[in-house]
Amino acid sequence: MENEIWYQFIIIRDFKKYPVIASILHDFEGEHLAGYVYIDPIKGTNLDIINLFSGNENDANTNKNLVEEKIRAILPFEHFSETNFEIADQQIIQNLNLTIPDYIESYKRENLKPFREEKAYDKFRVAGFPYDIQVLLINNRNTPELIWARVENYDSENKIGISRLIVQPHQNFNLNIDDKLMFKLMEINKSLYPVGIIDNKPAKKWWKFW
């Protein structure tokens, strides 16, 4: 499961057998890689490659420490999720002296941790982008429409969040791309939906891009 690897060190063995990873690291020596999984609010779940090494857990030898050499190599979820990765155990973390890079701290959104872990939203997400969900827009003028939005804040007690639209609605809901939209998890026909709160939004200029 994707949520089990967020903010964890993972190991990808024999990384050169994966064409995309091999092409990114073709100038570097090493058999295996160690990296740290984090969530970029815009780019989604990523793997920051930290260390290239040879050997096994008991005799691991670092070939390249990318952080120390100020090199960033990043793999998006779609490229590392299909590999036979494993969560690094404490022994290999210690043997390789793995530490979380300082720059990763800026990506930690503790205020959104309850939202990430709320399973009711899973069917409205797409793999690799845990902060992006489909929000249901409803009013008395249009057909109900699911629209993609990026969550920026969330109240887990009241199941209410603040999001920003990342696409343009097909219908006129007095909403445009990049607008902020409040949503609430509600039950409709015995199913839960994140429903946009739009009743009190003032009318505004609306653009169509097709």
PDB file of C-alpha atoms in Angstrom, residues 67-154:
ATOM      1  CA  VAL A  67      23.104  13.995  -0.477  1.00  0.00           C
ATOM      2  CA  GLU A  68      26.705  14.575   0.608  1.00  0.00           C
ATOM      3  CA  GLU A  69      27.637  15.440  -2.968  1.00  0.00           C
ATOM      4  CA  LYS A  70      24.631  17.765  -3.266  1.00  0.00           C
ATOM      5  CA  ILE A  71      23.062  15.730  -6.070  1.00  0.00           C
ATOM      6  CA  ARG A  72      19.302  15.203  -6.214  1.00  0.00           C
ATOM      7  CA  ALA A  73      17.873  12.258  -8.107  1.00  0.00           C
ATOM      8  CA  ILE A  74      14.104  11.936  -7.761  1.00  0.00           C
ATOM      9  CA  LEU A  75      11.830   9.124  -8.896  1.00  0.00           C
ATOM     10  CA  PRO A  76       8.074   9.712  -9.158  1.00  0.00           C
ATOM     11  CA  PHE A  77       5.767   7.053  -7.751  1.00  0.00           C
ATOM     12  CA  GLU A  78       4.922   5.635 -11.179  1.00  0.00           C
ATOM     13  CA  HIS A  79       8.579   4.753 -11.790  1.00  0.00           C
ATOM     14  CA  PHE A  80       9.477   3.122  -8.480  1.00  0.00           C
ATOM     15  CA  SER A  81       6.124   1.595  -7.491  1.00  0.00           C
ATOM     16  CA  GLU A  82       6.547  -1.213 -10.030  1.00  0.00           C
ATOM     17  CA  THR A  83       9.948  -2.272  -8.680  1.00  0.00           C
ATOM     18  CA  ASN A  84      10.547  -4.933  -6.035  1.00  0.00           C
ATOM     19  CA  PHE A  85      11.295  -2.347  -3.380  1.00  0.00           C
ATOM     20  CA  GLU A  86      11.347  -3.081   0.328  1.00  0.00           C
ATOM     21  CA  ILE A  87      11.110  -0.907   3.409  1.00  0.00           C
ATOM     22  CA  ALA A  88      14.599  -0.582   4.896  1.00  0.00           C
ATOM     23  CA  ASP A  89      15.074  -2.229   8.277  1.00  0.00           C
ATOM     24  CA  GLN A  90      16.999  -0.619  11.095  1.00  0.00           C
ATOM     25  CA  GLN A  91      20.130  -2.664  10.429  1.00  0.00           C
ATOM     26  CA  ILE A  92      20.678  -1.432   6.894  1.00  0.00           C
ATOM     27  CA  ILE A  93      19.713   2.122   7.888  1.00  0.00           C
ATOM     28  CA  GLN A  94      22.515   2.025  10.449  1.00  0.00           C
ATOM     29  CA  ASN A  95      25.008   0.260   8.175  1.00  0.00           C
ATOM     30  CA  LEU A  96      24.508   2.820   5.424  1.00  0.00           C
ATOM     31  CA  ASN A  97      24.235   5.691   7.908  1.00  0.00           C
ATOM     32  CA  LEU A  98      21.013   6.826   6.266  1.00  0.00           C
ATOM     33  CA  THR A  99      19.635  10.137   7.477  1.00  0.00           C
ATOM     34  CA  ILE A 100      16.695  12.180   6.283  1.00  0.00           C
ATOM     35  CA  PRO A 101      17.930  15.149   4.236  1.00  0.00           C
ATOM     36  CA  ASP A 102      17.154  18.535   5.777  1.00  0.00           C
ATOM     37  CA  TYR A 103      15.305  19.703   2.679  1.00  0.00           C
ATOM     38  CA  ILE A 104      12.746  16.913   3.096  1.00  0.00           C
ATOM     39  CA  GLU A 105      11.446  18.550   6.271  1.00  0.00           C
ATOM     40  CA  SER A 106       9.741  21.253   4.206  1.00  0.00           C
ATOM     41  CA  TYR A 107       7.541  18.597   2.587  1.00  0.00           C
ATOM     42  CA  LYS A 108       6.150  17.192   5.812  1.00  0.00           C
ATOM     43  CA  ARG A 109       2.549  18.364   6.080  1.00  0.00           C
ATOM     44  CA  GLU A 110       1.486  17.115   9.487  1.00  0.00           C
ATOM     45  CA  ASN A 111      -1.777  19.053   9.180  1.00  0.00           C
ATOM     46  CA  LEU A 112      -2.709  16.793   6.248  1.00  0.00           C
ATOM     47  CA  LYS A 113      -1.730  13.492   7.847  1.00  0.00           C
ATOM     48  CA  PRO A 114      -5.337  12.749   8.954  1.00  0.00           C
ATOM     49  CA  PHE A 115      -6.510  13.439   5.404  1.00  0.00           C
ATOM     50  CA  ARG A 116      -3.854  11.129   3.911  1.00  0.00           C
ATOM     51  CA  GLU A 117      -4.949   8.351   6.231  1.00  0.00           C
ATOM     52  CA  GLU A 118      -8.713   8.815   5.726  1.00  0.00           C
ATOM     53  CA  LYS A 119      -9.683   5.750   3.677  1.00  0.00           C
ATOM     54  CA  ALA A 120     -13.062   7.212   2.672  1.00  0.00           C
ATOM     55  CA  TYR A 121     -11.201   9.431   0.183  1.00  0.00           C
ATOM     56  CA  ASP A 122      -9.221   6.622  -1.451  1.00  0.00           C
ATOM     57  CA  LYS A 123     -11.722   6.006  -4.248  1.00  0.00           C
ATOM     58  CA  PHE A 124     -11.561   9.705  -5.142  1.00  0.00           C
ATOM     59  CA  ARG A 125      -7.750   9.711  -5.392  1.00  0.00           C
ATOM     60  CA  VAL A 126      -5.325   8.511  -8.043  1.00  0.00           C
ATOM     61  CA  ALA A 127      -2.199   6.522  -7.126  1.00  0.00           C
ATOM     62  CA  GLY A 128       0.815   8.689  -6.448  1.00  0.00           C
ATOM     63  CA  PHE A 129      -1.081  11.901  -5.663  1.00  0.00           C
ATOM     64  CA  PRO A 130      -2.498  11.621  -2.139  1.00  0.00           C
ATOM     65  CA  TYR A 131      -3.495  15.297  -1.841  1.00  0.00           C
ATOM     66  CA  ASP A 132      -5.507  15.355  -5.086  1.00  0.00           C
ATOM     67  CA  ILE A 133      -9.139  14.228  -4.935  1.00  0.00           C
ATOM     68  CA  GLN A 134     -12.324  14.475  -6.938  1.00  0.00           C
ATOM     69  CA  VAL A 135     -14.805  16.793  -5.246  1.00  0.00           C
ATOM     70  CA  LEU A 136     -18.501  16.578  -6.106  1.00  0.00           C
ATOM     71  CA  LEU A 137     -20.070  19.872  -7.223  1.00  0.00           C
ATOM     72  CA  ILE A 138     -23.837  20.169  -6.800  1.00  0.00           C
ATOM     73  CA  ASN A 139     -26.253  23.060  -7.278  1.00  0.00           C
ATOM     74  CA  ASN A 140     -29.782  23.591  -8.612  1.00  0.00           C
ATOM     75  CA  ARG A 141     -28.645  24.683 -12.097  1.00  0.00           C
ATOM     76  CA  ASN A 142     -26.222  22.004 -13.284  1.00  0.00           C
ATOM     77  CA  THR A 143     -25.717  18.268 -13.463  1.00  0.00           C
ATOM     78  CA  PRO A 144     -23.583  17.020 -10.530  1.00  0.00           C
ATOM     79  CA  GLU A 145     -19.921  17.060 -11.554  1.00  0.00           C
ATOM     80  CA  LEU A 146     -16.760  15.551 -10.070  1.00  0.00           C
ATOM     81  CA  ILE A 147     -13.856  17.981 -10.282  1.00  0.00           C
ATOM     82  CA  TRP A 148     -10.176  17.536  -9.380  1.00  0.00           C
ATOM     83  CA  ALA A 149      -8.922  19.626  -6.478  1.00  0.00           C
ATOM     84  CA  ARG A 150      -5.761  19.687  -4.363  1.00  0.00           C
ATOM     85  CA  VAL A 151      -6.308  19.601  -0.600  1.00  0.00           C
ATOM     86  CA  GLU A 152      -4.455  22.266   1.398  1.00  0.00           C
ATOM     87  CA  ASN A 153      -5.982  21.907   4.858  1.00  0.00           C
ATOM     88  CA  TYR A 154      -8.223  19.443   6.645  1.00  0.00           C
TER      89      TYR A 154
END
